[in-house]
Coordinates of C-alpha atoms in Angstrom, one line a residue:
Chain A
X167 CA 20.4 -22.9 -34.3
X168 CA 17.4 -20.6 -34.2
X169 CA 17.6 -16.8 -34.3
X170 CA 15.4 -14.3 -32.5
X171 CA 15.2 -10.6 -32.9
X172 CA 15.2 -8.4 -29.7
X173 CA 14.7 -4.7 -29.7
X174 CA 14.8 -2.3 -26.9
X175 CA 13.0 0.7 -28.4
X176 CA 14.0 3.9 -26.5
X177 CA 13.2 7.4 -27.1
X178 CA 16.8 8.4 -27.7
X179 CA 18.3 5.1 -29.0
X180 CA 17.3 1.7 -30.3
X181 CA 19.2 -1.3 -29.1
X182 CA 18.9 -4.1 -31.6
X183 CA 20.1 -7.7 -31.1
X184 CA 19.9 -11.1 -32.6
X185 CA 20.2 -13.8 -30.1
X186 CA 20.0 -17.6 -30.3
X187 CA 17.5 -19.9 -28.4
X188 CA 19.9 -20.0 -25.4
X189 CA 20.1 -16.2 -25.2
X190 CA 23.6 -15.9 -26.6
X191 CA 24.0 -12.6 -28.5
X192 CA 24.9 -13.1 -32.1
X193 CA 25.0 -9.5 -33.0
X194 CA 24.1 -6.3 -31.2
X195 CA 24.0 -2.7 -32.4
X196 CA 22.7 0.7 -31.1
X197 CA 21.3 3.4 -33.4
X198 CA 19.8 6.8 -32.6
X199 CA 16.1 7.1 -32.5
X200 CA 15.2 9.5 -35.3
X201 CA 11.8 9.4 -37.1
X202 CA 10.0 6.2 -38.1
X203 CA 10.8 7.0 -41.8
X204 CA 14.5 7.1 -41.0
X205 CA 14.9 4.6 -38.2
X206 CA 12.5 1.8 -39.2
X207 CA 14.2 0.8 -42.5
X208 CA 17.6 0.7 -40.6
X209 CA 16.1 -1.6 -38.1
X210 CA 14.3 -3.8 -40.6
X211 CA 17.6 -4.2 -42.5
X212 CA 19.4 -5.3 -39.3
X213 CA 16.8 -8.0 -38.5
X214 CA 16.4 -9.1 -42.1
X215 CA 20.0 -10.1 -42.4
X216 CA 19.1 -13.2 -40.2
X217 CA 16.4 -15.7 -40.5
X218 CA 14.8 -14.7 -37.2
X219 CA 11.9 -16.9 -35.9
X220 CA 10.2 -14.1 -34.2
X221 CA 10.8 -10.5 -32.8
X222 CA 10.3 -9.2 -29.3
X223 CA 10.1 -5.5 -28.5
X224 CA 10.3 -3.7 -25.2
X225 CA 9.2 -0.2 -26.3
X226 CA 9.0 3.3 -24.9
X227 CA 5.4 4.2 -24.2
X228 CA 2.7 4.8 -23.7
X229 CA 1.8 1.7 -25.8
X230 CA -1.5 0.3 -26.8
X231 CA -1.2 -3.4 -25.3
X232 CA -4.9 -4.2 -25.6
X233 CA -5.0 -7.1 -28.1
X234 CA -8.7 -6.4 -28.8
X235 CA -8.1 -2.8 -29.7
X236 CA -7.9 -1.4 -33.2
X237 CA -4.7 0.4 -32.2
X238 CA -3.1 -2.7 -30.6
X239 CA 0.8 -2.3 -30.9
X240 CA 0.7 1.3 -31.6
X241 CA 2.7 4.0 -29.7
X242 CA 0.1 6.3 -28.1
X243 CA 0.4 9.9 -26.8
X244 CA 4.2 10.1 -26.7
X245 CA 5.8 13.5 -26.6
X246 CA 8.2 12.1 -29.3
X247 CA 5.8 13.4 -32.0
X248 CA 7.0 11.5 -35.1
X249 CA 6.3 8.3 -33.3
X250 CA 2.8 9.3 -31.9
X251 CA 0.3 6.7 -33.1
X252 CA 2.9 4.9 -35.0
X253 CA 1.9 1.2 -35.5
X254 CA 5.2 -0.3 -34.3
X255 CA 4.2 -3.9 -34.0
X256 CA 2.3 -4.0 -37.3
X257 CA 5.2 -2.3 -39.1
X258 CA 7.6 -5.0 -38.1
X259 CA 5.2 -7.9 -38.6
X260 CA 4.5 -6.7 -42.1
X261 CA 8.1 -6.1 -43.0
X262 CA 9.6 -9.2 -41.4
X263 CA 6.7 -11.6 -41.7
X264 CA 7.3 -13.2 -38.3
X265 CA 5.4 -13.2 -35.0
X266 CA 6.1 -10.0 -33.0
X267 CA 5.8 -9.8 -29.2
X268 CA 5.5 -6.3 -27.5
X269 CA 5.5 -4.9 -24.1
X270 CA 6.8 -1.8 -22.4
X271 CA 10.6 -1.5 -22.1
X272 CA 10.2 -1.7 -18.3
X273 CA 7.8 -4.6 -18.3
X274 CA 10.2 -6.4 -20.6
X275 CA 13.0 -5.7 -18.0
X276 CA 10.8 -6.9 -15.1
X277 CA 10.0 -10.0 -17.1
X278 CA 13.8 -10.7 -17.6
X279 CA 14.5 -10.1 -14.0
X280 CA 11.7 -12.3 -12.9
X281 CA 12.7 -15.2 -15.2
X282 CA 16.5 -14.9 -15.2
X283 CA 17.7 -12.1 -12.9
X284 CA 17.4 -10.9 -9.4
X285 CA 13.8 -12.0 -8.8
X286 CA 14.3 -15.5 -10.5
X287 CA 11.9 -17.9 -8.9
X288 CA 9.6 -15.2 -7.6
X289 CA 6.0 -14.8 -8.7
X290 CA 6.1 -11.0 -8.6
X291 CA 8.4 -8.0 -8.7
X292 CA 8.6 -4.4 -9.5
X293 CA 11.3 -3.1 -11.8
X294 CA 12.0 0.6 -11.9
X295 CA 14.5 2.5 -14.0
X296 CA 15.6 5.8 -12.6
X297 CA 17.4 7.8 -15.3
X298 CA 16.3 10.5 -17.8
X299 CA 12.8 9.4 -16.8
X300 CA 11.5 7.1 -14.3
X301 CA 9.4 4.1 -15.4
X302 CA 8.3 0.8 -13.9
X303 CA 7.4 -2.7 -15.0
X304 CA 5.3 -5.0 -12.9
X305 CA 5.2 -8.8 -12.8
X306 CA 2.5 -10.5 -10.8
X307 CA 1.6 -14.2 -10.8
X308 CA 4.5 -14.7 -13.2
X309 CA 3.2 -12.5 -15.9
X310 CA 3.7 -8.8 -16.9
X311 CA 0.9 -6.5 -15.8
X312 CA -1.1 -4.5 -18.3
X313 CA -4.6 -3.9 -16.9
X314 CA -6.3 -0.7 -18.2
X315 CA -3.1 0.3 -20.0
X316 CA 0.2 -0.4 -18.3
X317 CA 2.0 0.8 -15.2
X318 CA 3.3 4.4 -15.3
X319 CA 4.8 4.4 -11.9
X320 CA 7.1 7.3 -12.5
X321 CA 4.1 9.6 -12.4
X322 CA 2.8 8.7 -9.0
X323 CA 2.6 11.7 -6.7
X324 CA 4.9 11.8 -3.7
X325 CA 5.0 14.1 -0.8
X326 CA 7.6 16.9 -1.3
X327 CA 10.6 16.5 1.1
X328 CA 10.7 19.7 3.5
X329 CA 14.5 20.4 2.5
X330 CA 13.8 20.2 -1.2
X331 CA 14.5 23.6 -2.9
X332 CA 12.4 22.6 -5.9
X333 CA 9.4 20.8 -4.4
X334 CA 7.1 21.0 -7.4
X335 CA 9.5 19.1 -9.7
X336 CA 9.9 19.4 -13.5
X337 CA 7.2 17.2 -14.9
X338 CA 5.1 19.0 -17.4
X339 CA 2.0 17.0 -16.4
X340 CA 2.0 16.7 -12.7
X341 CA 3.2 18.8 -9.8
X342 CA 5.3 16.8 -7.3
X343 CA 5.3 13.5 -9.3
X344 CA 8.2 11.1 -8.7
X345 CA 9.7 11.6 -12.2
X346 CA 9.6 15.4 -11.8
X347 CA 11.4 15.2 -8.5
X348 CA 13.9 12.3 -8.7
X349 CA 14.8 11.7 -12.4
X350 CA 18.3 12.6 -13.5
X351 CA 17.2 15.9 -15.2
X352 CA 15.4 16.9 -12.0
X353 CA 18.7 16.5 -10.1
X354 CA 20.6 18.5 -12.7
X355 CA 17.9 21.2 -12.8
X356 CA 17.9 21.6 -9.0
X357 CA 21.6 21.5 -8.3
X358 CA 23.3 22.3 -11.6
X359 CA 25.2 18.9 -11.4
X360 CA 24.4 15.3 -12.3
X361 CA 23.7 12.4 -10.0
X362 CA 27.2 11.1 -10.5
X363 CA 28.8 14.3 -9.5
X364 CA 27.1 14.6 -6.1
X365 CA 29.8 14.8 -3.4
X366 CA 29.4 13.0 0.0
X367 CA 27.2 15.1 2.2
X368 CA 25.4 16.8 -0.6
X369 CA 21.7 17.4 0.3
X370 CA 20.7 16.0 -3.0
X371 CA 21.6 12.4 -1.8
X372 CA 19.1 12.6 1.1
X373 CA 16.3 14.1 -1.0
X374 CA 16.8 11.6 -3.9
X375 CA 16.7 8.7 -1.6
X376 CA 13.8 10.0 0.2
X377 CA 11.7 10.2 -2.9
X378 CA 12.7 6.7 -4.1
X379 CA 11.9 5.4 -0.6
X380 CA 8.4 6.8 -0.9
X381 CA 8.2 4.8 -4.2
X382 CA 9.3 1.6 -2.6
X383 CA 7.1 1.9 0.5
X384 CA 4.0 2.9 -1.4
X385 CA 4.5 0.1 -3.9
X386 CA 4.9 -2.5 -1.1
X387 CA 1.7 -1.2 0.5
X388 CA -0.2 -1.1 -2.8
X389 CA 0.5 -4.5 -4.4
X390 CA 3.1 -6.1 -2.2
X391 CA 5.7 -7.2 -4.8
X392 CA 8.0 -10.1 -3.8
X393 CA 11.0 -7.9 -4.7
X394 CA 11.8 -4.3 -5.9
X395 CA 14.6 -3.9 -8.4
X396 CA 15.9 -0.4 -9.0
X397 CA 18.0 0.1 -12.2
X398 CA 18.9 3.0 -14.6
X399 CA 21.5 5.6 -14.7
X400 CA 20.8 7.4 -11.4
X401 CA 21.0 4.1 -9.5
X402 CA 24.6 3.6 -10.7
X403 CA 25.4 5.9 -7.7
X404 CA 26.1 3.2 -5.2
X405 CA 25.4 5.4 -2.2
X406 CA 21.8 5.4 -3.0
X407 CA 20.6 1.8 -2.4
X408 CA 21.4 1.7 1.3
X409 CA 19.9 5.1 1.8
X410 CA 16.7 4.0 0.1
X411 CA 16.5 0.9 2.1
X412 CA 16.9 2.8 5.4
X413 CA 14.4 5.4 4.5
X414 CA 11.8 2.8 3.3
X415 CA 12.1 1.0 6.7
X416 CA 11.4 4.3 8.5
X417 CA 8.4 5.1 6.3
X418 CA 7.0 1.5 6.9
X419 CA 7.7 1.9 10.5
X420 CA 7.1 -1.7 11.4
X421 CA 3.9 -2.1 9.7
X422 CA 4.8 -4.9 7.4
X423 CA 5.9 -7.7 9.7
X424 CA 7.9 -10.0 7.3
X425 CA 11.4 -11.3 7.5
X426 CA 12.3 -9.5 4.2
X427 CA 11.6 -6.2 6.0
X428 CA 13.0 -7.0 9.5
X429 CA 16.2 -8.2 7.9
X430 CA 16.7 -4.7 6.5
X431 CA 15.5 -5.0 2.9
X432 CA 18.9 -6.0 1.8
X433 CA 17.5 -8.9 -0.4
X434 CA 14.3 -7.1 -1.1
X435 CA 15.2 -3.8 -2.6
X436 CA 18.1 -4.6 -5.0
X437 CA 19.8 -3.6 -8.3
X438 CA 19.1 -5.7 -11.4
X439 CA 20.6 -9.2 -11.6
X440 CA 21.1 -8.8 -15.3
X441 CA 22.9 -5.5 -14.9
X442 CA 22.2 -3.3 -17.9
X443 CA 20.9 -6.2 -19.9
X444 CA 17.4 -6.5 -18.4
X445 CA 15.8 -4.7 -21.1
X446 CA 17.2 -6.5 -24.2
X447 CA 16.9 -9.9 -22.4
X448 CA 13.3 -9.2 -21.8
X449 CA 12.8 -8.4 -25.5
X450 CA 14.4 -11.7 -26.3
X451 CA 12.0 -13.4 -23.9
X452 CA 9.0 -11.7 -25.6
X453 CA 10.3 -13.0 -28.9
X454 CA 10.4 -16.6 -27.6
X455 CA 6.8 -16.1 -26.2
X456 CA 5.6 -14.7 -29.5
X457 CA 6.9 -17.7 -31.3
X458 CA 5.4 -20.1 -28.8
X459 CA 2.0 -18.5 -29.0
X460 CA 1.7 -19.6 -32.6
X461 CA 1.6 -23.3 -31.7
Chain B
X79 CA -27.6 -29.7 -2.2
X80 CA -24.2 -28.9 -0.9
X81 CA -23.4 -26.4 1.8
X82 CA -20.5 -24.2 2.2
X83 CA -19.4 -22.1 5.1
X84 CA -18.5 -18.4 4.6
X85 CA -16.9 -16.2 7.2
X86 CA -16.2 -12.5 7.1
X87 CA -14.0 -12.1 10.1
X88 CA -13.9 -8.6 11.1
X89 CA -12.2 -6.9 14.1
X90 CA -15.6 -5.8 15.6
X91 CA -18.0 -8.4 14.2
X92 CA -18.0 -11.8 12.6
X93 CA -20.4 -12.3 9.7
X94 CA -21.1 -16.1 9.3
X95 CA -23.0 -17.6 6.6
X96 CA -23.9 -21.0 5.2
X97 CA -24.6 -20.9 1.5
X98 CA -25.4 -23.4 -1.2
X99 CA -23.4 -24.1 -4.4
X100 CA -25.4 -21.5 -6.1
X101 CA -24.6 -18.8 -3.6
X102 CA -28.0 -18.9 -2.1
X103 CA -27.8 -18.0 1.7
X104 CA -29.3 -20.6 3.9
X105 CA -28.4 -19.0 7.2
X106 CA -26.6 -15.9 8.2
X107 CA -25.7 -14.4 11.5
X108 CA -23.4 -11.7 12.9
X109 CA -21.7 -12.0 16.4
X110 CA -19.4 -9.6 18.1
X111 CA -15.7 -10.3 17.8
X112 CA -14.4 -10.9 21.5
X113 CA -11.4 -13.2 22.2
X114 CA -10.7 -16.4 20.4
X115 CA -11.7 -18.4 23.5
X116 CA -15.1 -16.8 23.5
X117 CA -15.7 -16.3 19.8
X118 CA -14.3 -19.5 18.2
X119 CA -16.6 -22.0 19.9
X120 CA -19.7 -20.0 18.8
X121 CA -18.5 -19.9 15.2
X122 CA -17.6 -23.6 15.2
X123 CA -21.1 -24.4 16.5
X124 CA -22.6 -22.3 13.8
X125 CA -20.9 -24.1 11.0
X126 CA -21.1 -27.6 12.6
X127 CA -24.9 -27.5 12.4
X128 CA -24.5 -28.0 8.7
X129 CA -22.6 -30.6 6.8
X130 CA -20.5 -28.0 5.1
X131 CA -18.1 -29.2 2.3
X132 CA -15.5 -26.5 3.0
X133 CA -15.1 -23.1 4.6
X134 CA -13.9 -19.8 3.2
X135 CA -12.7 -16.9 5.3
X136 CA -12.2 -13.3 4.5
X137 CA -10.3 -12.1 7.5
X138 CA -9.0 -9.0 9.1
X139 CA -5.2 -8.9 8.9
X140 CA -2.4 -8.8 8.7
X141 CA -2.6 -12.4 7.8
X142 CA 0.1 -14.9 6.9
X143 CA -0.9 -16.2 3.5
X144 CA 2.4 -17.8 2.5
X145 CA 1.5 -21.5 2.1
X146 CA 5.1 -22.5 2.8
X147 CA 5.4 -20.7 6.1
X148 CA 5.1 -22.4 9.5
X149 CA 2.6 -19.6 10.4
X150 CA 0.5 -19.9 7.3
X151 CA -3.1 -19.1 8.2
X152 CA -2.2 -17.2 11.3
X153 CA -3.3 -13.7 12.1
X154 CA -0.1 -11.6 12.5
X155 CA 0.8 -8.3 14.2
X156 CA -2.8 -7.1 14.8
X157 CA -3.5 -4.5 17.3
X158 CA -6.4 -6.8 18.5
X159 CA -4.1 -8.5 21.0
X160 CA -6.1 -11.6 21.8
X161 CA -6.0 -12.6 18.1
X162 CA -2.3 -11.8 17.6
X163 CA -0.6 -15.0 16.1
X164 CA -3.9 -16.9 16.4
X165 CA -3.9 -19.9 14.0
X166 CA -7.3 -19.0 12.5
X167 CA -7.1 -21.3 9.5
X168 CA -5.9 -24.4 11.4
X169 CA -8.3 -23.9 14.2
X170 CA -11.2 -24.2 11.8
X171 CA -9.6 -27.1 9.9
X172 CA -9.1 -29.0 13.1
X173 CA -12.6 -28.3 14.4
X174 CA -14.6 -28.8 11.2
X175 CA -12.4 -31.3 9.4
X176 CA -13.1 -29.7 6.0
X177 CA -10.9 -27.7 3.6
X178 CA -10.5 -24.1 4.6
X179 CA -9.7 -21.2 2.2
X180 CA -8.3 -17.9 3.6
X181 CA -7.6 -14.5 2.2
X182 CA -7.9 -11.0 3.6
X183 CA -11.4 -9.6 4.0
X184 CA -10.7 -7.1 1.1
X185 CA -9.1 -9.6 -1.2
X186 CA -12.2 -11.7 -0.7
X187 CA -14.4 -8.6 -1.6
X188 CA -12.2 -7.9 -4.7
X189 CA -12.5 -11.6 -5.7
X190 CA -16.3 -11.4 -5.5
X191 CA -16.5 -8.1 -7.4
X192 CA -14.2 -9.5 -10.1
X193 CA -16.1 -12.8 -10.5
X194 CA -19.7 -11.7 -9.8
X195 CA -19.9 -8.0 -9.2
X196 CA -18.9 -4.6 -10.8
X197 CA -15.7 -6.0 -12.3
X198 CA -17.2 -9.1 -13.6
X199 CA -15.4 -10.2 -16.8
X200 CA -12.3 -8.1 -16.0
X201 CA -8.9 -9.5 -15.3
X202 CA -8.0 -7.1 -12.6
X203 CA -9.5 -4.7 -10.2
X204 CA -8.7 -2.8 -7.0
X205 CA -11.4 -3.0 -4.2
X206 CA -11.1 -0.4 -1.3
X207 CA -13.2 -0.2 1.8
X208 CA -13.4 3.2 3.3
X209 CA -14.8 3.0 6.8
X210 CA -13.4 2.7 10.4
X211 CA -10.2 1.7 8.6
X212 CA -9.1 1.8 5.0
X213 CA -8.1 -1.4 3.3
X214 CA -7.7 -2.7 -0.2
X215 CA -7.8 -5.9 -2.1
X216 CA -6.2 -6.5 -5.5
X217 CA -7.1 -8.9 -8.4
X218 CA -4.6 -9.3 -11.2
X219 CA -4.7 -11.8 -14.0
X220 CA -7.9 -13.1 -12.4
X221 CA -6.4 -14.0 -9.1
X222 CA -6.1 -12.2 -5.6
X223 CA -2.6 -10.7 -5.2
X224 CA -0.5 -11.7 -2.1
X225 CA 3.2 -11.2 -3.0
X226 CA 5.4 -10.6 -0.1
X227 CA 2.5 -10.3 2.3
X228 CA -0.7 -8.8 1.0
X229 CA -1.7 -5.2 -0.1
X230 CA -2.1 -2.7 2.8
X231 CA -3.1 0.1 0.6
X232 CA -4.8 2.0 3.4
X233 CA -1.3 2.9 4.6
X234 CA 0.2 4.5 1.5
X235 CA 1.4 7.9 2.2
X236 CA -0.6 10.7 0.5
X237 CA 0.3 14.5 0.2
X238 CA -1.6 16.5 2.8
X239 CA -4.2 18.8 1.3
X240 CA -3.3 22.5 2.0
X241 CA -6.7 23.2 3.4
X242 CA -6.7 20.2 5.8
X243 CA -6.6 21.4 9.4
X244 CA -5.2 18.0 10.6
X245 CA -2.6 17.3 7.9
X246 CA -0.7 14.6 9.9
X247 CA -3.7 12.4 10.3
X248 CA -4.4 9.9 13.1
X249 CA -2.6 6.7 12.2
X250 CA -0.4 5.6 15.0
X251 CA 2.1 4.2 12.5
X252 CA 2.4 6.7 9.7
X253 CA 2.2 10.4 9.5
X254 CA 0.0 11.5 6.5
X255 CA -1.1 8.0 5.5
X256 CA -4.4 7.5 3.7
X257 CA -6.1 5.8 6.6
X258 CA -5.0 8.4 9.1
X259 CA -6.4 11.1 6.8
X260 CA -9.5 9.7 5.2
X261 CA -11.0 6.9 7.4
X262 CA -14.3 7.5 9.2
X263 CA -12.6 8.2 12.5
X264 CA -10.2 10.8 11.0
X265 CA -13.2 12.7 9.8
X266 CA -14.8 12.6 13.2
X267 CA -11.6 13.5 14.9
X268 CA -11.1 16.5 12.6
X269 CA -14.6 17.9 12.5
X270 CA -16.5 16.4 15.4
X271 CA -19.1 15.0 13.1
X272 CA -19.3 11.8 11.1
X273 CA -19.2 11.4 7.3
X274 CA -22.9 11.0 7.0
X275 CA -23.5 14.3 8.8
X276 CA -21.3 16.5 6.5
X277 CA -23.6 19.2 5.2
X278 CA -23.3 20.4 1.6
X279 CA -20.4 22.9 1.3
X280 CA -18.6 21.5 4.3
X281 CA -14.8 21.5 3.6
X282 CA -14.5 17.9 4.7
X283 CA -16.1 16.9 1.4
X284 CA -13.4 18.4 -0.6
X285 CA -10.6 17.1 1.6
X286 CA -12.0 13.6 1.9
X287 CA -12.5 13.3 -1.9
X288 CA -9.0 14.8 -2.5
X289 CA -7.3 12.1 -0.5
X290 CA -9.4 9.3 -2.2
X291 CA -8.5 10.8 -5.6
X292 CA -4.8 10.5 -4.7
X293 CA -5.4 6.8 -3.9
X294 CA -7.2 6.3 -7.3
X295 CA -4.6 8.1 -9.4
X296 CA -1.7 6.5 -7.7
X297 CA -3.1 3.1 -8.0
X298 CA -3.8 3.6 -11.7
X299 CA -0.2 4.7 -12.2
X300 CA 1.3 1.9 -10.1
X301 CA -0.5 -1.2 -11.4
X302 CA -3.1 -0.1 -13.8
X303 CA -6.2 -2.0 -12.6
X304 CA -9.1 -2.5 -15.0
X305 CA -11.4 -1.0 -12.5
X306 CA -11.5 0.7 -9.0
X307 CA -14.3 -0.2 -6.7
X308 CA -14.9 1.9 -3.6
X309 CA -17.0 0.5 -0.8
X310 CA -17.4 0.8 3.0
X311 CA -19.4 3.0 5.3
X312 CA -17.9 6.4 4.2
X313 CA -18.6 5.7 0.6
X314 CA -22.3 5.5 1.4
X315 CA -22.2 9.2 1.2
X316 CA -23.3 9.6 -2.5
X317 CA -21.7 13.0 -2.9
X318 CA -18.2 11.5 -2.7
X319 CA -18.0 9.3 -5.9
X320 CA -18.4 12.1 -8.5
X321 CA -16.0 14.4 -6.5
X322 CA -13.4 11.6 -6.4
X323 CA -13.6 11.0 -10.1
X324 CA -13.3 14.7 -10.9
X325 CA -10.3 15.1 -8.7
X326 CA -8.7 11.9 -10.0
X327 CA -9.0 13.3 -13.6
X328 CA -7.3 16.5 -12.5
X329 CA -4.4 14.6 -10.8
X330 CA -3.9 12.4 -14.0
X331 CA -4.1 15.5 -16.1
X332 CA -4.5 13.7 -19.4
X333 CA -1.5 11.4 -18.8
X334 CA -3.5 8.2 -19.3
X335 CA -5.0 8.3 -22.6
X336 CA -7.6 5.7 -22.5
X337 CA -11.3 5.9 -23.2
X338 CA -12.1 4.8 -19.6
X339 CA -10.4 8.1 -18.5
X340 CA -11.5 10.4 -21.3
X341 CA -15.1 9.3 -20.6
X342 CA -14.8 10.6 -17.2
X343 CA -14.1 7.5 -15.1
X344 CA -17.8 6.9 -14.7
X345 CA -17.5 3.2 -15.4
X346 CA -14.0 3.1 -13.9
X347 CA -14.3 4.3 -10.4
X348 CA -17.4 2.7 -9.1
X349 CA -19.2 1.4 -6.0
X350 CA -19.5 -2.4 -5.3
X351 CA -21.8 -4.3 -7.7
X352 CA -22.6 -6.7 -4.7
X353 CA -23.5 -3.7 -2.5
X354 CA -22.5 -4.8 1.1
X355 CA -22.2 -8.5 0.3
X356 CA -18.9 -8.4 -1.5
X357 CA -17.1 -9.7 1.5
X358 CA -19.3 -12.6 2.4
X359 CA -19.7 -13.6 -1.2
X360 CA -15.8 -13.6 -1.6
X361 CA -15.7 -15.9 1.4
X362 CA -18.1 -18.3 -0.2
X363 CA -15.9 -18.2 -3.4
X364 CA -12.9 -19.0 -1.2
X365 CA -14.8 -22.0 0.2
X366 CA -15.6 -23.3 -3.3
X367 CA -12.0 -22.9 -4.3
X368 CA -10.7 -24.7 -1.2
X369 CA -13.0 -27.6 -2.0
X370 CA -11.9 -27.7 -5.7
X371 CA -8.2 -27.6 -4.7
X372 CA -8.6 -31.0 -3.2
X373 CA -9.4 -32.7 -6.4

């Protein structure tokens, strides 16, 4: 049996797992994300207890994913100051002496959904998590998309909904960006209650689904993914998905003549096939790829 | 010497070329786009005069590009009714008895810019033409993107600019979509003059560049292309490009920490390297690929 390390590195917690070559979890733990000085030794100890063949990391960003850059594998201009410019990939490689694969947390989740989850068998997909923040991972031609940096789809600008009492949103960088208008904290700021407390008929339901429908419609028009997968805490509210589909159809207004659309988007805008395990499963896939890249 | 057919199939005119294996143009002609019954025989006669090895088409859409679909190679729900559901690819294959490659006109242009133009050597780019309509082609991981259908980035929704006297736009499908607000005809409708007649200080300059900046910023955040190339008739107005760069920077507001951005986007948002020949060159590349796919 071979062991692989998988790390879902989040801004508030780190999910660590050791998995075998079939994806079975041997051990899993969550620890709070403190400073590198505090958290790195804990994580290194966790992985060092097993003879792992490689490590895969799905990390919070922004990340430098340019293999030719001096700062490849570093966390970039994050608001989590102790981690800013931290050489995440190198630190693990030096400590564990194994190949390390790295991508954004959401690209890792998109990878897992495309290989083993809802978008299995598809060449492309968009995975978006709607929670404390909003982030998106993109798979195209069977591979995660980096490009200039990596997708940051949470920060696209959307048109304020006329009924929205807080149409500027709460993003410190951008007026009316998606994250500022549709993240969990934006719901709480606007209404004083959380997404899971919104009663039937509450105007927040319409507003939230309208913003996420703009995301879906614009993503479809921009790069035409084969599937859109919406995960994260806010999407746990089951009323949202059908509302988002309906509003996306209205926005497209018949423009995309494809069966997936005319059938009502039921099999096109979906929740994750791997439930809450997309991210850690993606990290495991990154570990497998990092090992394979050696040969 | 080998000959290849290249066709840039537009809604108002067809550009036909015969080129050799080095991309030299042997013969080129433009004819008006009438009905298939009128225009197809003319085009077939043009290409039949040479022993072409294959044909490449960059076509107006929407197109069915799904190789597994019964309607692969057909033009879909176009407003140009005589061409609706016309089997463009099959008609040429049957008449010419050569392999035929097909993609959207803008994907063909993006392909040419990525292989031989402004984005040469880059893995990804977005090519947008701003003219009578607005369309976009996307290259990622070195290949044109189709996905569910193909990008239709002209129809993304943008936020109306407060100073815009016509904030709904003129698209019959979508209120405040990019094409409805920033195409050549939208400028004419709004101001009674064309893009090339806009004097210095005219408010249209600010409004036009603001919409195109929204396109650039949202595309960067959505799929992070390595370069954005803006072509088409409206972009012939040289005042636009620097204004678009400046407004894109403002919209991003420091969020994408990358040298291409901090250097002012001068080498990131650019005009086509192949000038007005991106489309026909892309059609030629599609012809070469269609021939190679046979072996």
